Short mmCIF file of C-alpha atoms and ligand atoms in Angstrom, two decimals:
data_model
loop_
_atom_site.label_atom_id
_atom_site.label_comp_id
_atom_site.label_asym_id
_atom_site.label_seq_id
_atom_site.Cartn_x
_atom_site.Cartn_y
_atom_site.Cartn_z
CA MET A 1 -3.31 17.14 1.35
CA GLN A 2 -3.85 17.95 -2.32
CA ILE A 3 -3.51 14.69 -4.24
CA ALA A 4 -3.67 13.79 -7.94
CA PHE A 5 -4.57 10.21 -8.90
CA ILE A 6 -3.80 8.98 -12.46
CA GLY A 7 -5.30 5.61 -13.43
CA LEU A 8 -8.75 5.01 -11.93
CA GLY A 9 -9.11 1.33 -12.84
CA ASN A 10 -10.05 -1.69 -10.72
CA MET A 11 -7.40 -0.83 -8.14
CA GLY A 12 -6.95 2.93 -8.56
CA ALA A 13 -10.62 3.95 -8.26
CA PRO A 14 -11.21 2.45 -4.78
CA MET A 15 -7.79 3.64 -3.56
CA ALA A 16 -8.54 7.21 -4.68
CA ALA A 17 -12.03 7.02 -3.14
CA ASN A 18 -10.53 5.97 0.22
CA LEU A 19 -8.19 8.99 0.19
CA ALA A 20 -11.12 11.31 -0.56
CA LYS A 21 -13.23 9.69 2.16
CA ALA A 22 -10.43 10.37 4.65
CA GLY A 23 -10.70 14.10 3.87
CA HIS A 24 -7.97 14.67 1.27
CA ALA A 25 -8.66 16.81 -1.84
CA VAL A 26 -8.24 14.29 -4.67
CA THR A 27 -8.30 15.08 -8.40
CA GLY A 28 -8.31 12.10 -10.75
CA PHE A 29 -7.68 11.35 -14.40
CA ASP A 30 -8.04 8.20 -16.48
CA VAL A 31 -7.86 7.92 -20.29
CA ALA A 32 -10.93 5.66 -20.17
CA GLY A 33 -12.93 8.46 -18.50
CA THR A 34 -13.56 6.43 -15.33
CA ALA A 35 -14.33 8.23 -12.07
CA ALA A 36 -14.08 7.49 -8.36
CA GLU A 37 -16.38 8.43 -5.49
CA GLY A 38 -15.53 11.78 -3.94
CA VAL A 39 -12.78 12.42 -6.51
CA SER A 40 -13.04 15.42 -8.85
CA SER A 41 -12.25 14.72 -12.51
CA ALA A 42 -9.60 16.57 -14.51
CA ALA A 43 -9.62 16.83 -18.31
CA SER A 44 -6.02 15.63 -18.65
CA ALA A 45 -3.14 14.22 -16.59
CA PRO A 46 -1.15 17.50 -16.61
CA GLU A 47 -4.26 19.37 -15.39
CA ALA A 48 -4.79 16.83 -12.58
CA VAL A 49 -1.26 17.19 -11.18
CA LYS A 50 -1.23 21.01 -10.99
CA GLY A 51 -0.60 22.10 -7.39
CA ALA A 52 -0.66 18.52 -6.02
CA GLN A 53 1.71 17.67 -3.17
CA VAL A 54 1.48 13.97 -4.00
CA VAL A 55 0.74 12.45 -7.42
CA ILE A 56 -0.25 8.78 -7.37
CA THR A 57 -0.19 6.58 -10.49
CA MET A 58 -1.91 3.17 -10.77
CA LEU A 59 -1.33 2.04 -14.37
CA PRO A 60 -1.19 -1.23 -16.32
CA ASN A 61 2.56 -1.49 -17.13
CA GLY A 62 6.01 0.10 -17.32
CA ASP A 63 5.68 1.56 -20.83
CA ILE A 64 2.46 3.35 -19.92
CA LEU A 65 4.02 4.56 -16.67
CA ARG A 66 7.02 5.98 -18.59
CA GLY A 67 4.65 7.78 -20.99
CA VAL A 68 2.49 9.25 -18.22
CA ALA A 69 5.57 10.28 -16.19
CA ALA A 70 7.05 12.15 -19.17
CA GLU A 71 3.73 13.92 -19.60
CA ILE A 72 3.18 14.98 -15.97
CA ILE A 73 6.67 15.58 -14.51
CA PRO A 74 7.08 19.01 -16.20
CA HIS A 75 3.74 20.12 -14.69
CA MET A 76 4.35 18.97 -11.10
CA GLN A 77 5.31 21.48 -8.42
CA LYS A 78 8.90 21.29 -7.08
CA GLY A 79 9.28 19.10 -4.01
CA ALA A 80 6.12 17.09 -4.77
CA VAL A 81 6.14 13.30 -4.46
CA LEU A 82 5.50 11.04 -7.47
CA LEU A 83 4.14 7.83 -5.95
CA ASP A 84 3.74 4.95 -8.39
CA CYS A 85 1.68 2.02 -7.08
CA SER A 86 1.53 0.04 -10.37
CA THR A 87 3.37 -3.24 -10.78
CA VAL A 88 6.09 -2.54 -13.37
CA ASP A 89 9.61 -3.68 -14.27
CA VAL A 90 12.44 -2.54 -12.01
CA ASP A 91 14.15 -0.64 -14.88
CA SER A 92 11.05 1.49 -15.61
CA ALA A 93 10.65 2.26 -11.90
CA ARG A 94 14.29 3.38 -11.63
CA ALA A 95 14.16 5.40 -14.90
CA VAL A 96 11.03 7.28 -13.81
CA ALA A 97 12.54 7.96 -10.37
CA GLU A 98 15.69 9.38 -11.99
CA GLN A 99 13.67 11.62 -14.27
CA ALA A 100 11.56 12.87 -11.36
CA THR A 101 14.62 13.54 -9.20
CA GLU A 102 16.29 15.54 -12.00
CA ALA A 103 13.15 17.69 -12.17
CA GLY A 104 13.34 18.51 -8.43
CA LEU A 105 10.69 15.98 -7.36
CA MET A 106 10.83 12.94 -5.07
CA ALA A 107 9.81 9.51 -6.38
CA LEU A 108 8.63 6.33 -4.70
CA ASP A 109 7.81 2.98 -6.28
CA ALA A 110 5.17 1.36 -4.08
CA PRO A 111 3.52 -1.68 -5.68
CA VAL A 112 0.81 -3.35 -3.68
CA SER A 113 -0.35 -6.76 -2.60
CA GLY A 114 -3.94 -7.44 -1.56
CA GLY A 115 -5.90 -7.17 -4.81
CA ILE A 116 -9.21 -5.47 -5.44
CA GLY A 117 -10.60 -6.45 -2.01
CA GLY A 118 -7.59 -4.87 -0.31
CA ALA A 119 -7.94 -1.74 -2.45
CA SER A 120 -11.58 -1.16 -1.52
CA GLY A 121 -11.17 -2.24 2.11
CA GLY A 122 -8.05 -0.09 2.63
CA THR A 123 -6.02 -3.14 3.66
CA LEU A 124 -3.29 -3.23 0.99
CA THR A 125 0.36 -3.93 1.73
CA PHE A 126 2.79 -1.47 0.11
CA MET A 127 6.38 -2.40 -0.79
CA VAL A 128 8.22 0.85 -1.12
CA GLY A 129 11.48 1.97 -2.75
CA GLY A 130 12.83 5.54 -2.67
CA PRO A 131 14.13 8.27 -0.33
CA ASP A 132 13.26 8.41 3.40
CA GLU A 133 11.85 11.93 3.15
CA ALA A 134 9.33 10.91 0.49
CA PHE A 135 8.37 7.80 2.47
CA THR A 136 7.64 9.98 5.51
CA ILE A 137 5.39 12.27 3.44
CA ALA A 138 3.52 9.32 1.87
CA LYS A 139 3.19 7.27 5.09
CA PRO A 140 -0.18 8.77 6.20
CA LEU A 141 -1.57 7.96 2.73
CA PHE A 142 -0.31 4.36 2.94
CA ASP A 143 -2.06 4.14 6.32
CA ILE A 144 -5.38 5.12 4.69
CA MET A 145 -5.08 2.87 1.62
CA GLY A 146 -3.45 -0.05 3.39
CA GLN A 147 -2.59 -1.86 6.58
CA LYS A 148 1.16 -2.05 6.11
CA ALA A 149 3.95 -0.24 4.24
CA VAL A 150 7.46 -1.71 4.21
CA HIS A 151 10.28 0.62 3.18
CA CYS A 152 12.55 -1.70 1.18
CA GLY A 153 15.36 0.76 0.37
CA ALA A 154 16.33 2.70 -2.75
CA SER A 155 14.24 3.31 -5.89
CA GLY A 156 13.17 0.10 -7.63
CA ASN A 157 13.40 -2.00 -4.45
CA GLY A 158 9.62 -1.94 -3.97
CA GLN A 159 9.17 -3.51 -7.41
CA ALA A 160 12.00 -5.96 -6.66
CA ALA A 161 10.20 -7.10 -3.47
CA LYS A 162 6.88 -7.41 -5.31
CA ILE A 163 8.17 -9.60 -8.15
CA CYS A 164 10.18 -11.82 -5.78
CA ASN A 165 7.05 -12.31 -3.63
CA ASN A 166 4.90 -13.10 -6.66
CA MET A 167 7.50 -15.48 -8.09
CA ILE A 168 7.18 -17.46 -4.84
CA LEU A 169 3.38 -17.25 -5.09
CA GLY A 170 3.30 -18.56 -8.69
CA VAL A 171 5.60 -21.45 -7.82
CA THR A 172 3.75 -22.45 -4.62
CA MET A 173 0.36 -22.26 -6.34
CA ILE A 174 1.54 -24.63 -9.07
CA ALA A 175 3.10 -26.98 -6.49
CA THR A 176 -0.12 -26.96 -4.43
CA CYS A 177 -2.28 -27.68 -7.50
CA GLU A 178 -0.12 -30.51 -8.80
CA ALA A 179 0.01 -32.07 -5.33
CA PHE A 180 -3.83 -31.96 -5.07
CA SER A 181 -4.06 -33.62 -8.48
CA LEU A 182 -1.62 -36.35 -7.44
CA ALA A 183 -3.50 -36.84 -4.14
CA ASP A 184 -6.77 -37.25 -6.11
CA LYS A 185 -5.20 -39.97 -8.22
CA LEU A 186 -3.83 -41.70 -5.11
CA GLY A 187 -7.35 -41.82 -3.63
CA LEU A 188 -6.84 -39.22 -0.89
CA SER A 189 -9.82 -36.97 -0.12
CA ARG A 190 -9.28 -33.25 -0.65
CA GLU A 191 -10.41 -32.55 2.91
CA ALA A 192 -7.76 -34.92 4.29
CA MET A 193 -5.14 -33.43 1.98
CA PHE A 194 -6.00 -29.90 3.16
CA ASP A 195 -6.13 -30.88 6.84
CA VAL A 196 -2.69 -32.51 6.67
CA VAL A 197 -0.80 -30.06 4.46
CA SER A 198 -2.24 -26.86 5.97
CA THR A 199 -0.79 -27.91 9.32
CA SER A 200 2.37 -29.63 8.02
CA SER A 201 5.57 -28.49 6.34
CA GLY A 202 3.92 -28.18 2.89
CA TYR A 203 1.75 -25.30 4.09
CA SER A 204 1.79 -21.96 2.27
CA TRP A 205 -0.51 -19.00 1.58
CA SER A 206 -1.63 -20.81 -1.59
CA MET A 207 -2.85 -23.79 0.46
CA ASN A 208 -3.92 -22.16 3.71
CA ALA A 209 -5.49 -18.85 2.65
CA TYR A 210 -6.34 -19.32 -1.04
CA CYS A 211 -6.94 -23.06 -1.36
CA PRO A 212 -7.31 -23.98 -5.07
CA ALA A 213 -9.70 -26.89 -4.26
CA PRO A 214 -13.40 -25.89 -4.05
CA GLY A 215 -15.27 -26.66 -0.84
CA VAL A 216 -12.07 -27.06 1.13
CA GLY A 217 -10.42 -24.52 3.44
CA PRO A 218 -11.44 -20.84 3.61
CA THR A 219 -13.65 -19.40 0.83
CA SER A 220 -11.53 -18.63 -2.24
CA PRO A 221 -12.04 -18.10 -6.02
CA ALA A 222 -12.19 -21.92 -6.36
CA ASP A 223 -15.57 -21.70 -4.60
CA ASN A 224 -16.74 -19.18 -7.19
CA GLY A 225 -15.99 -21.11 -10.40
CA TYR A 226 -12.42 -19.72 -10.47
CA LYS A 227 -13.64 -16.22 -11.29
CA PRO A 228 -10.68 -13.93 -10.43
CA GLY A 229 -9.54 -12.98 -7.66
CA PHE A 230 -6.11 -12.67 -9.04
CA ALA A 231 -6.25 -13.50 -12.75
CA ALA A 232 -3.83 -15.97 -14.32
CA ASP A 233 -2.98 -13.24 -16.88
CA LEU A 234 -1.80 -10.94 -14.07
CA MET A 235 0.25 -13.74 -12.53
CA LEU A 236 1.86 -14.29 -15.95
CA LYS A 237 2.64 -10.55 -16.15
CA ASP A 238 4.37 -10.63 -12.74
CA LEU A 239 6.27 -13.86 -13.50
CA ARG A 240 7.53 -12.35 -16.76
CA LEU A 241 8.73 -9.29 -14.82
CA SER A 242 10.57 -11.62 -12.42
CA GLN A 243 12.30 -13.38 -15.31
CA GLN A 244 13.16 -10.09 -17.02
CA ALA A 245 14.76 -8.93 -13.76
CA ALA A 246 16.53 -12.29 -13.25
CA GLU A 247 17.95 -12.06 -16.77
CA ALA A 248 19.23 -8.51 -16.18
CA ALA A 249 20.71 -9.43 -12.77
CA ASP A 250 22.17 -12.77 -13.96
CA ALA A 251 20.21 -14.70 -11.29
CA ASP A 252 19.46 -18.41 -11.71
CA THR A 253 15.70 -18.91 -11.12
CA PRO A 254 14.76 -22.32 -12.57
CA MET A 255 11.47 -22.65 -10.66
CA GLY A 256 10.43 -19.10 -11.60
CA GLN A 257 11.27 -19.90 -15.21
CA ALA A 258 9.19 -23.11 -15.15
CA ALA A 259 6.26 -21.30 -13.52
CA THR A 260 6.40 -18.56 -16.16
CA GLU A 261 6.29 -21.13 -18.97
CA LEU A 262 3.41 -23.02 -17.34
CA TYR A 263 1.31 -19.87 -16.85
CA ARG A 264 2.18 -18.76 -20.41
CA THR A 265 0.87 -22.08 -21.77
CA PHE A 266 -2.20 -21.87 -19.54
CA VAL A 267 -3.10 -18.30 -20.55
CA GLU A 268 -2.03 -18.24 -24.22
CA ASP A 269 -2.54 -21.81 -25.49
CA GLU A 270 -5.24 -23.16 -23.12
CA ASP A 271 -8.29 -21.79 -21.30
CA GLY A 272 -6.53 -19.85 -18.53
CA LYS A 273 -7.20 -16.31 -19.80
CA GLY A 274 -9.74 -14.56 -17.59
CA ARG A 275 -9.69 -17.31 -14.96
CA ASP A 276 -8.21 -17.12 -11.49
CA PHE A 277 -4.57 -18.21 -11.20
CA SER A 278 -5.64 -21.08 -8.90
CA ALA A 279 -7.51 -22.65 -11.88
CA MET A 280 -4.23 -24.51 -12.40
CA LEU A 281 -5.92 -27.25 -10.33
CA PRO A 282 -8.69 -28.14 -12.84
CA ARG A 283 -5.97 -27.90 -15.51
CA PHE A 284 -3.87 -30.58 -13.79
CA GLU A 285 -6.97 -32.71 -13.03
CA LYS A 286 -7.60 -33.17 -16.76
CA ARG A 287 -4.02 -34.12 -17.58
CA HIS A 288 -1.96 -37.29 -17.59
CA ARG A 289 1.73 -37.95 -17.22
CA GLY A 290 3.97 -37.55 -20.27
P1 NAD B 1 -6.88 -1.65 -14.65
O1 NAD B 1 -6.57 -2.00 -16.07
O2 NAD B 1 -8.23 -1.92 -14.09
O3 NAD B 1 -6.55 -0.09 -14.41
C1 NAD B 1 -5.56 0.65 -15.07
C2 NAD B 1 -6.18 1.97 -15.48
O4 NAD B 1 -5.17 2.79 -16.07
C3 NAD B 1 -7.30 1.82 -16.53
O5 NAD B 1 -8.50 2.37 -16.03
C4 NAD B 1 -6.77 2.58 -17.75
O6 NAD B 1 -7.79 3.24 -18.49
C5 NAD B 1 -5.81 3.56 -17.09
N1 NAD B 1 -4.82 4.10 -18.02
C6 NAD B 1 -4.13 3.44 -18.99
N2 NAD B 1 -3.32 4.29 -19.64
C7 NAD B 1 -3.50 5.50 -19.07
C8 NAD B 1 -2.94 6.79 -19.32
N3 NAD B 1 -2.03 6.99 -20.27
N4 NAD B 1 -3.36 7.83 -18.54
C9 NAD B 1 -4.30 7.63 -17.57
N5 NAD B 1 -4.85 6.44 -17.29
C10 NAD B 1 -4.45 5.39 -18.03
O7 NAD B 1 -5.74 -2.40 -13.79
P2 NAD B 1 -5.75 -2.64 -12.20
O8 NAD B 1 -6.28 -3.99 -11.91
O9 NAD B 1 -6.33 -1.43 -11.53
O10 NAD B 1 -4.18 -2.71 -11.93
C11 NAD B 1 -3.36 -1.55 -11.91
C12 NAD B 1 -1.94 -1.96 -11.52
O11 NAD B 1 -1.97 -2.62 -10.24
C13 NAD B 1 -1.28 -2.96 -12.49
O12 NAD B 1 0.06 -2.61 -12.61
C14 NAD B 1 -1.46 -4.31 -11.79
O13 NAD B 1 -0.45 -5.23 -12.14
C15 NAD B 1 -1.36 -3.89 -10.33
N6 NAD B 1 -2.04 -4.81 -9.39
C16 NAD B 1 -3.30 -5.28 -9.64
C17 NAD B 1 -3.91 -6.13 -8.73
C18 NAD B 1 -5.30 -6.67 -9.00
O14 NAD B 1 -5.71 -7.61 -8.29
N7 NAD B 1 -6.05 -6.11 -9.94
C19 NAD B 1 -3.24 -6.51 -7.55
C20 NAD B 1 -1.98 -5.99 -7.29
C21 NAD B 1 -1.38 -5.13 -8.22
#
């Protein structure tokens, strides 16, 4: 397949390289001039998309996605698929899909879970919104870049699934960290805490797979000085998207709201910027009630 890939950053570069390694003809473009292994470089986004059957975007946010979409849609061939894998707001995803459809293209929003390790290992999970026909065309590409693709329904539903998942993740990480901090103060060892909770009803991905306490459970960013992993700044971005969507949909999300405020404080007023999102644990350790 002839594929264009716009946005060769931490995630995009290894995803594009995996497609090239699997034998697809991939042309890439990034404003920062970054490249990916096996991917030929175009001088601009419109040049990259010429003749491509599938155009993949992996960009920082919804405003940038809207800008890039406006730039490339007029240059894409009719019937091609515009496949956005960035994490953006539901409104931007739906607006871009509408614009693409009006221009005779098919659009999918397909944000990912699995981080940089998943991107390079080809083990991402894709949450996909958009028409069946486009999903069928993109499925072999999802199979190369990831281990699972769930078709969640109409345009925007992939982003909806992603922000709901990450709202749960933000809330459970905070709950896990504050419980560890309480356990410390009650004289419980972290090993005992992990052994009990990871096999009891308090278990979660945050505890079992990504334990925020160093030296306990499987290896995680906590064992590497809280170097991200999944940065607290990115968690804040996703929590804000969840609250923006909740506001627009008139949904009551008190825990999501509290998690957003806590990560905002951590990233903007404290030392959370550039640290893994599980560094909430050392934050709680230092604090007292009230
Ligand atoms: P990144 O900042 O490393 O990459 C984004 C790239 O887009 C950059 O290289 C940038 O130069 C490029 N770019 C910006 N504007 C552009 C334009 N107008 N035209 C072409 N290229 C442009 O970010 P990332 O970590 O690769 O994340 C990309 C997306 O994936 C984000 O939406 C993020 O929320 C999401 N995501 C990231 C992770 C993660 O662990 N990093 C996990 C899941 C989802």
